[in-house]
Structure formats: structure tokens, C-alpha cells
PDB file of C-alpha atoms in Angstrom:
ATOM      1  CA  GLN M   1      44.586  60.508 -62.101  1.00 92.00           C
ATOM      2  CA  LEU M   2      45.035  62.129 -58.343  1.00 96.00           C
ATOM      3  CA  VAL M   3      42.074  63.285 -57.281  1.00 97.00           C
ATOM      4  CA  GLU M   4      41.454  66.577 -54.479  1.00 97.00           C
ATOM      5  CA  SER M   5      38.872  66.824 -51.798  1.00 97.00           C
ATOM      6  CA  GLY M   6      38.309  69.131 -48.645  1.00 97.00           C
ATOM      7  CA  GLY M   7      38.278  72.286 -49.207  1.00 97.00           C
ATOM      8  CA  GLY M   8      36.396  75.180 -48.590  1.00 97.00           C
ATOM      9  CA  LEU M   9      35.910  77.475 -46.300  1.00 98.00           C
ATOM     10  CA  VAL M  10      37.001  78.257 -42.829  1.00 98.00           C
ATOM     11  CA  ARG M  11      37.733  81.173 -40.837  1.00 98.00           C
ATOM     12  CA  PRO M  12      41.736  81.860 -39.599  1.00 98.00           C
ATOM     13  CA  GLY M  13      42.763  79.842 -36.588  1.00 98.00           C
ATOM     14  CA  GLY M  14      40.907  76.465 -37.989  1.00 98.00           C
ATOM     15  CA  SER M  15      41.604  73.444 -39.482  1.00 98.00           C
ATOM     16  CA  LEU M  16      40.879  71.681 -42.551  1.00 98.00           C
ATOM     17  CA  ARG M  17      41.756  68.369 -43.989  1.00 98.00           C
ATOM     18  CA  LEU M  18      43.191  67.911 -47.376  1.00 98.00           C
ATOM     19  CA  SER M  19      43.080  64.349 -48.905  1.00 98.00           C
ATOM     20  CA  CYS M  20      44.136  63.639 -52.740  1.00 98.00           C
ATOM     21  CA  ALA M  21      43.072  60.081 -54.102  1.00 97.00           C
ATOM     22  CA  ALA M  22      43.927  58.263 -56.656  1.00 94.00           C
ATOM     23  CA  SER M  23      42.828  55.799 -59.163  1.00 91.00           C
ATOM     24  CA  GLY M  24      44.115  54.379 -62.005  1.00 90.00           C
ATOM     25  CA  PHE M  25      47.937  52.670 -59.749  1.00 88.00           C
ATOM     26  CA  THR M  26      48.757  52.682 -56.007  1.00 90.00           C
ATOM     27  CA  LEU M  27      50.821  55.148 -54.543  1.00 91.00           C
ATOM     28  CA  ASP M  28      52.838  53.527 -51.953  1.00 92.00           C
ATOM     29  CA  THR M  29      55.898  53.744 -55.096  1.00 92.00           C
ATOM     30  CA  TYR M  30      55.063  57.092 -55.185  1.00 94.00           C
ATOM     31  CA  TRP M  31      56.743  59.896 -53.061  1.00 95.00           C
ATOM     32  CA  MET M  32      53.875  62.683 -52.965  1.00 96.00           C
ATOM     33  CA  HIS M  33      53.503  66.291 -52.965  1.00 97.00           C
ATOM     34  CA  TRP M  34      51.491  69.343 -52.359  1.00 98.00           C
ATOM     35  CA  VAL M  35      51.053  72.511 -53.801  1.00 98.00           C
ATOM     36  CA  ARG M  36      49.764  75.877 -53.225  1.00 98.00           C
ATOM     37  CA  GLN M  37      48.645  78.515 -56.009  1.00 98.00           C
ATOM     38  CA  VAL M  38      47.375  82.084 -55.600  1.00 96.00           C
ATOM     39  CA  SER M  39      44.834  83.406 -57.183  1.00 94.00           C
ATOM     40  CA  GLY M  40      46.610  84.999 -60.001  1.00 91.00           C
ATOM     41  CA  GLY M  41      50.129  83.886 -58.519  1.00 93.00           C
ATOM     42  CA  GLY M  42      52.419  81.160 -59.474  1.00 94.00           C
ATOM     43  CA  LEU M  43      53.088  77.343 -58.230  1.00 96.00           C
ATOM     44  CA  VAL M  44      54.585  77.053 -54.516  1.00 97.00           C
ATOM     45  CA  TRP M  45      56.126  73.527 -52.956  1.00 96.00           C
ATOM     46  CA  VAL M  46      53.844  73.461 -49.503  1.00 97.00           C
ATOM     47  CA  SER M  47      55.119  69.812 -48.646  1.00 97.00           C
ATOM     48  CA  ARG M  48      56.327  66.331 -49.683  1.00 97.00           C
ATOM     49  CA  ILE M  49      56.204  63.143 -48.012  1.00 97.00           C
ATOM     50  CA  ASN M  50      57.933  59.366 -49.108  1.00 95.00           C
ATOM     51  CA  THR M  51      57.293  56.287 -50.042  1.00 95.00           C
ATOM     52  CA  ASP M  52      56.131  54.876 -46.055  1.00 94.00           C
ATOM     53  CA  GLY M  53      55.052  58.345 -45.149  1.00 95.00           C
ATOM     54  CA  SER M  54      58.545  57.754 -42.133  1.00 96.00           C
ATOM     55  CA  ASP M  55      59.812  61.505 -43.860  1.00 96.00           C
ATOM     56  CA  THR M  56      57.816  64.362 -44.409  1.00 97.00           C
ATOM     57  CA  THR M  57      59.369  68.071 -45.043  1.00 96.00           C
ATOM     58  CA  TYR M  58      57.359  70.890 -44.773  1.00 97.00           C
ATOM     59  CA  ALA M  59      57.670  74.935 -46.399  1.00 96.00           C
ATOM     60  CA  GLY M  60      58.869  76.513 -43.979  1.00 96.00           C
ATOM     61  CA  SER M  61      55.794  79.133 -44.077  1.00 97.00           C
ATOM     62  CA  VAL M  62      53.606  76.142 -42.958  1.00 98.00           C
ATOM     63  CA  LYS M  63      56.590  74.028 -41.108  1.00 97.00           C
ATOM     64  CA  GLY M  64      54.827  72.920 -37.049  1.00 97.00           C
ATOM     65  CA  ARG M  65      50.800  73.979 -38.681  1.00 98.00           C
ATOM     66  CA  PHE M  66      50.673  70.886 -41.537  1.00 98.00           C
ATOM     67  CA  ILE M  67      51.213  67.462 -41.519  1.00 98.00           C
ATOM     68  CA  ILE M  68      51.020  65.514 -44.732  1.00 98.00           C
ATOM     69  CA  SER M  69      49.882  62.224 -44.445  1.00 98.00           C
ATOM     70  CA  ARG M  70      49.301  59.219 -46.460  1.00 97.00           C
ATOM     71  CA  ASP M  71      47.515  55.581 -45.774  1.00 97.00           C
ATOM     72  CA  ASN M  72      48.511  53.670 -48.215  1.00 96.00           C
ATOM     73  CA  THR M  73      45.745  50.722 -47.667  1.00 95.00           C
ATOM     74  CA  LYS M  74      43.378  53.555 -48.891  1.00 96.00           C
ATOM     75  CA  ASN M  75      45.771  54.616 -52.082  1.00 96.00           C
ATOM     76  CA  THR M  76      45.854  58.060 -50.637  1.00 97.00           C
ATOM     77  CA  LEU M  77      47.373  61.347 -49.598  1.00 98.00           C
ATOM     78  CA  TYR M  78      46.110  63.482 -46.678  1.00 98.00           C
ATOM     79  CA  LEU M  79      47.204  66.583 -45.984  1.00 98.00           C
ATOM     80  CA  GLN M  80      45.775  67.924 -42.046  1.00 98.00           C
ATOM     81  CA  MET M  81      45.631  72.065 -41.535  1.00 98.00           C
ATOM     82  CA  ASN M  82      46.112  73.741 -39.132  1.00 98.00           C
ATOM     83  CA  SER M  83      45.949  77.879 -36.795  1.00 98.00           C
ATOM     84  CA  LEU M  84      44.635  78.155 -40.337  1.00 98.00           C
ATOM     85  CA  ARG M  85      45.859  81.952 -41.910  1.00 98.00           C
ATOM     86  CA  PRO M  86      44.457  84.263 -44.016  1.00 97.00           C
ATOM     87  CA  GLU M  87      47.570  83.667 -46.408  1.00 97.00           C
ATOM     88  CA  ASP M  88      46.895  80.202 -46.709  1.00 98.00           C
ATOM     89  CA  THR M  89      44.237  80.615 -49.083  1.00 98.00           C
ATOM     90  CA  ALA M  90      45.387  79.318 -52.343  1.00 98.00           C
ATOM     91  CA  VAL M  91      43.587  76.515 -54.349  1.00 98.00           C
ATOM     92  CA  TYR M  92      45.928  73.356 -53.555  1.00 98.00           C
ATOM     93  CA  TYR M  93      46.818  70.102 -56.103  1.00 98.00           C
ATOM     94  CA  CYS M  94      48.947  67.259 -54.999  1.00 98.00           C
ATOM     95  CA  ALA M  95      51.241  66.013 -57.535  1.00 97.00           C
ATOM     96  CA  SER M  96      54.133  62.970 -57.985  1.00 95.00           C
ATOM     97  CA  PHE M  97      56.986  63.440 -59.465  1.00 92.00           C
ATOM     98  CA  THR M  98      58.566  59.946 -59.294  1.00 88.00           C
ATOM     99  CA  ALA M  99      57.600  58.991 -62.800  1.00 86.00           C
ATOM    100  CA  MET M 100      59.164  60.313 -65.817  1.00 86.00           C
ATOM    101  CA  VAL M 101      55.820  62.811 -66.666  1.00 92.00           C
ATOM    102  CA  PRO M 102      55.286  64.979 -63.462  1.00 93.00           C
ATOM    103  CA  ILE M 103      51.146  63.628 -61.825  1.00 95.00           C
ATOM    104  CA  TRP M 104      48.461  66.390 -61.310  1.00 97.00           C
ATOM    105  CA  GLY M 105      45.206  66.654 -59.496  1.00 97.00           C
ATOM    106  CA  GLN M 106      42.431  68.934 -60.955  1.00 97.00           C
ATOM    107  CA  GLY M 107      43.143  71.012 -57.285  1.00 97.00           C
ATOM    108  CA  THR M 108      41.087  72.248 -54.012  1.00 98.00           C
ATOM    109  CA  LEU M 109      40.011  75.174 -52.772  1.00 98.00           C
ATOM    110  CA  VAL M 110      40.987  76.757 -49.936  1.00 98.00           C
ATOM    111  CA  THR M 111      40.283  80.118 -48.860  1.00 98.00           C
ATOM    112  CA  VAL M 112      40.259  80.975 -45.509  1.00 98.00           C
ATOM    113  CA  SER M 113      38.558  84.213 -43.730  1.00 97.00           C
ATOM    114  CA  SER M 114      36.558  85.603 -40.931  1.00 95.00           C
TER     115      SER M 114
ATOM    116  CA  GLU Z   1      67.794  75.934 -53.368  1.00 90.00           C
ATOM    117  CA  ILE Z   2      67.543  75.907 -56.682  1.00 95.00           C
ATOM    118  CA  VAL Z   3      66.280  79.027 -57.862  1.00 97.00           C
ATOM    119  CA  LEU Z   4      64.110  79.361 -61.239  1.00 98.00           C
ATOM    120  CA  THR Z   5      64.067  82.532 -63.227  1.00 98.00           C
ATOM    121  CA  GLN Z   6      61.612  82.910 -66.191  1.00 98.00           C
ATOM    122  CA  SER Z   7      61.695  85.731 -69.270  1.00 96.00           C
ATOM    123  CA  PRO Z   8      59.684  87.624 -70.620  1.00 97.00           C
ATOM    124  CA  GLY Z   9      57.509  88.253 -67.281  1.00 96.00           C
ATOM    125  CA  THR Z  10      55.115  89.360 -70.264  1.00 97.00           C
ATOM    126  CA  LEU Z  11      54.778  88.000 -74.598  1.00 97.00           C
ATOM    127  CA  SER Z  12      53.046  90.161 -76.420  1.00 97.00           C
ATOM    128  CA  LEU Z  13      52.712  88.383 -79.278  1.00 97.00           C
ATOM    129  CA  SER Z  14      50.219  87.389 -82.079  1.00 96.00           C
ATOM    130  CA  PRO Z  15      49.150  84.004 -83.576  1.00 96.00           C
ATOM    131  CA  GLY Z  16      51.391  82.322 -86.065  1.00 97.00           C
ATOM    132  CA  GLU Z  17      54.248  83.889 -84.469  1.00 97.00           C
ATOM    133  CA  ARG Z  18      57.610  82.179 -83.103  1.00 97.00           C
ATOM    134  CA  ALA Z  19      57.816  82.279 -79.063  1.00 98.00           C
ATOM    135  CA  ALA Z  20      60.764  81.930 -77.104  1.00 98.00           C
ATOM    136  CA  LEU Z  21      59.924  81.414 -73.032  1.00 98.00           C
ATOM    137  CA  SER Z  22      64.176  80.908 -70.948  1.00 98.00           C
ATOM    138  CA  CYS Z  23      64.183  79.364 -67.704  1.00 98.00           C
ATOM    139  CA  ARG Z  24      66.773  79.997 -66.069  1.00 98.00           C
ATOM    140  CA  ALA Z  25      69.140  78.078 -63.126  1.00 97.00           C
ATOM    141  CA  SER Z  26      70.212  79.459 -59.936  1.00 97.00           C
ATOM    142  CA  GLN Z  27      72.971  76.389 -60.744  1.00 96.00           C
ATOM    143  CA  ASP Z  28      73.846  73.659 -62.503  1.00 96.00           C
ATOM    144  CA  ILE Z  29      70.309  70.877 -62.807  1.00 95.00           C
ATOM    145  CA  ASN Z  30      69.795  67.443 -64.386  1.00 93.00           C
ATOM    146  CA  ILE Z  31      67.998  67.837 -67.370  1.00 93.00           C
ATOM    147  CA  ASN Z  32      66.251  64.398 -66.213  1.00 94.00           C
ATOM    148  CA  TYR Z  33      64.691  67.152 -63.527  1.00 95.00           C
ATOM    149  CA  LEU Z  34      62.990  70.151 -65.547  1.00 97.00           C
ATOM    150  CA  VAL Z  35      59.978  69.828 -66.966  1.00 97.00           C
ATOM    151  CA  TRP Z  36      57.478  72.811 -68.243  1.00 98.00           C
ATOM    152  CA  TYR Z  37      53.570  73.243 -67.715  1.00 98.00           C
ATOM    153  CA  GLN Z  38      50.645  75.184 -70.014  1.00 98.00           C
ATOM    154  CA  GLN Z  39      48.331  76.972 -67.112  1.00 98.00           C
ATOM    155  CA  LYS Z  40      45.295  78.214 -68.180  1.00 97.00           C
ATOM    156  CA  PRO Z  41      43.084  80.443 -66.160  1.00 94.00           C
ATOM    157  CA  GLY Z  42      40.922  77.810 -63.690  1.00 93.00           C
ATOM    158  CA  GLN Z  43      42.762  74.339 -64.949  1.00 96.00           C
ATOM    159  CA  ALA Z  44      45.404  73.072 -63.155  1.00 96.00           C
ATOM    160  CA  PRO Z  45      48.885  73.245 -64.815  1.00 97.00           C
ATOM    161  CA  ARG Z  46      49.688  70.879 -67.472  1.00 97.00           C
ATOM    162  CA  VAL Z  47      52.683  69.009 -68.903  1.00 97.00           C
ATOM    163  CA  LEU Z  48      53.751  70.037 -72.000  1.00 98.00           C
ATOM    164  CA  ILE Z  49      57.685  68.860 -71.550  1.00 98.00           C
ATOM    165  CA  PHE Z  50      60.007  66.653 -69.388  1.00 97.00           C
ATOM    166  CA  GLY Z  51      63.187  65.707 -68.737  1.00 95.00           C
ATOM    167  CA  ALA Z  52      64.262  69.423 -70.854  1.00 96.00           C
ATOM    168  CA  SER Z  53      63.718  68.261 -74.415  1.00 97.00           C
ATOM    169  CA  ASN Z  54      61.039  65.378 -73.687  1.00 97.00           C
ATOM    170  CA  ARG Z  55      56.855  65.802 -75.580  1.00 97.00           C
ATOM    171  CA  ALA Z  56      54.766  64.795 -72.969  1.00 96.00           C
ATOM    172  CA  THR Z  57      51.547  63.094 -74.784  1.00 95.00           C
ATOM    173  CA  GLY Z  58      48.977  64.618 -77.093  1.00 96.00           C
ATOM    174  CA  ILE Z  59      51.388  67.881 -77.126  1.00 97.00           C
ATOM    175  CA  PRO Z  60      51.938  69.130 -79.571  1.00 97.00           C
ATOM    176  CA  ASP Z  61      54.923  69.716 -81.953  1.00 96.00           C
ATOM    177  CA  ARG Z  62      54.643  73.257 -82.386  1.00 98.00           C
ATOM    178  CA  PHE Z  63      56.471  72.703 -78.463  1.00 98.00           C
ATOM    179  CA  SER Z  64      59.568  72.350 -78.010  1.00 98.00           C
ATOM    180  CA  GLY Z  65      62.393  72.022 -75.322  1.00 98.00           C
ATOM    181  CA  SER Z  66      65.532  72.941 -74.673  1.00 97.00           C
ATOM    182  CA  GLY Z  67      68.718  73.397 -72.545  1.00 97.00           C
ATOM    183  CA  SER Z  68      71.367  72.135 -70.225  1.00 96.00           C
ATOM    184  CA  GLY Z  69      73.454  73.573 -67.617  1.00 95.00           C
ATOM    185  CA  THR Z  70      71.536  76.391 -65.927  1.00 97.00           C
ATOM    186  CA  ASP Z  71      69.458  77.368 -69.484  1.00 98.00           C
ATOM    187  CA  PHE Z  72      66.192  76.219 -70.652  1.00 98.00           C
ATOM    188  CA  THR Z  73      63.878  77.423 -73.191  1.00 98.00           C
ATOM    189  CA  LEU Z  74      60.456  76.843 -74.491  1.00 98.00           C
ATOM    190  CA  THR Z  75      59.652  77.514 -78.070  1.00 98.00           C
ATOM    191  CA  ILE Z  76      56.463  77.993 -79.682  1.00 98.00           C
ATOM    192  CA  SER Z  77      57.080  77.406 -83.049  1.00 97.00           C
ATOM    193  CA  ARG Z  78      53.286  79.241 -84.335  1.00 97.00           C
ATOM    194  CA  LEU Z  79      51.322  80.142 -82.068  1.00 97.00           C
ATOM    195  CA  GLU Z  80      47.759  79.280 -82.067  1.00 97.00           C
ATOM    196  CA  PRO Z  81      44.755  80.581 -80.273  1.00 96.00           C
ATOM    197  CA  GLU Z  82      44.828  78.018 -78.045  1.00 97.00           C
ATOM    198  CA  ASP Z  83      49.471  78.917 -76.576  1.00 98.00           C
ATOM    199  CA  PHE Z  84      47.636  81.739 -75.240  1.00 97.00           C
ATOM    200  CA  ALA Z  85      48.174  80.371 -71.211  1.00 97.00           C
ATOM    201  CA  VAL Z  86      50.267  80.796 -68.565  1.00 98.00           C
ATOM    202  CA  TYR Z  87      54.354  78.816 -69.427  1.00 98.00           C
ATOM    203  CA  TYR Z  88      55.810  77.558 -65.598  1.00 98.00           C
ATOM    204  CA  CYS Z  89      59.453  75.404 -66.206  1.00 98.00           C
ATOM    205  CA  GLN Z  90      59.982  73.190 -62.131  1.00 97.00           C
ATOM    206  CA  GLN Z  91      63.240  71.869 -60.973  1.00 96.00           C
ATOM    207  CA  TYR Z  92      62.981  68.708 -58.750  1.00 94.00           C
ATOM    208  CA  GLY Z  93      66.069  67.376 -58.385  1.00 88.00           C
ATOM    209  CA  ASP Z  94      67.029  69.551 -55.918  1.00 82.00           C
ATOM    210  CA  SER Z  95      64.226  69.336 -53.096  1.00 88.00           C
ATOM    211  CA  LEU Z  96      61.762  71.833 -55.984  1.00 92.00           C
ATOM    212  CA  THR Z  97      60.943  74.289 -57.094  1.00 96.00           C
ATOM    213  CA  PHE Z  98      59.007  76.148 -59.482  1.00 97.00           C
ATOM    214  CA  GLY Z  99      59.856  79.816 -62.161  1.00 97.00           C
ATOM    215  CA  GLY Z 100      57.600  82.808 -61.542  1.00 97.00           C
ATOM    216  CA  GLY Z 101      56.111  81.949 -65.248  1.00 97.00           C
ATOM    217  CA  THR Z 102      55.403  83.447 -67.931  1.00 98.00           C
ATOM    218  CA  LYS Z 103      52.125  84.973 -69.485  1.00 98.00           C
ATOM    219  CA  VAL Z 104      51.916  84.951 -72.736  1.00 98.00           C
ATOM    220  CA  GLU Z 105      49.017  86.715 -74.109  1.00 97.00           C
ATOM    221  CA  ILE Z 106      47.437  87.875 -77.679  1.00 94.00           C
ATOM    222  CA  LYS Z 107      49.021  91.389 -79.902  1.00 92.00           C
TER     223      LYS Z 107
END
């Protein structure tokens, strides 16, 4: 199971850090991803990280503003979101596609508004 | 980047009817990395089918997936009231992309 936290209301230009805690399994053998979904919209990939954190990739819309990281000792994935924009408003999901069956969290809502 | 195009955008059907949802890729996909999801309002996506044709645990056998190459189909043999939802396909063999979704609504 994956459980996200850290979402909330933030002003444009502000920062927020999301967390994704794993339970029932250890994250250290899983590549991890963040996916977001605006209200009424589709699913959009945001970022991914390899098992030891040495390799990260970002969607163009967040590159340079978001940082994905992980702490395998805490079994937790993170997404540091800086310079937030209204268009970053969405539900953010952490997910893994390493196993045969994808694993998703329940999502956390981020609202960027003044 | 592989683009996934789902059709139709909306499917209006009655309970008991058969639904066929299409997912077409801009280039060949490894079938091991093709997934179908169901999503209801306020909920996370739920895995229905993985590896193009394998039902996830607990998924009723009225759901089936088929296809290869660039063309994939999710079929719901007889719609139940709880099946009215949005369905997405996804591939993760070459980066990670999602289709735009098909909404199955009650006619």
C-alpha cells in the first residue's frame, strides 16, 4: 500500500513537499513515479526515480521546479514542489510499475491559489 | 513518446449491454506493459487489466482485455451499474503515457 500526504493550499510561487509512504513492502527495489490529475481531466506523468535515487526524470512542465527523491531507510518517496503555479493544481498520486501489477496510492490534493 | 488514443470519448449504454473500448498507440507496444484502469469520481485509478489481457485480483470476469501491436481493446461483456465510470489505458514500456480516457455513462 502507498499513502500520500503533504497536499494542501499554497499561494502561487510557494512550495510544498509531498510524501508517499509504503507499507507492506519495501520501496528499495521499486522505481517510483508521481502522476497528477487535474479535476475532470486525465492522468499525466510528472516524474520518476530509480531504486537508489541516482537517476531522475521529469515532465517538461515541471522540470527545474520539482524535485523527486526517496529515502529507502524510511520507505518513503518525496516530491518537492517549488515555484508553484495555478496550473499545478491537481491530485498527485505516487505509483510504481515495477511489479507485474501497478501499485497506486490514493492521492493527495494540491491547490495553488491566491 | 508513445501517444495513446482512446475511443470513443464517451460511450452511452444501458446495464446489461456490452462495451468495447479502444486504445490505439502511435507505435508498437510491448503487451507486458499495457494496463487498463477504471476510475470513479474521488477515487484513485483501479487496475483492471495488466499485461494487456490479465485480470487483476478481484476483477470480475466480465472484464477482458485483448490486442497487440498498436491496437488494444477492453471489453465489458455485460455492464453492471457499478461499471459506469471512466476507463484509461496506459503503457510503460517506453517512458510512461496514458490515454485520454473513455467515459462509460448510463444511457
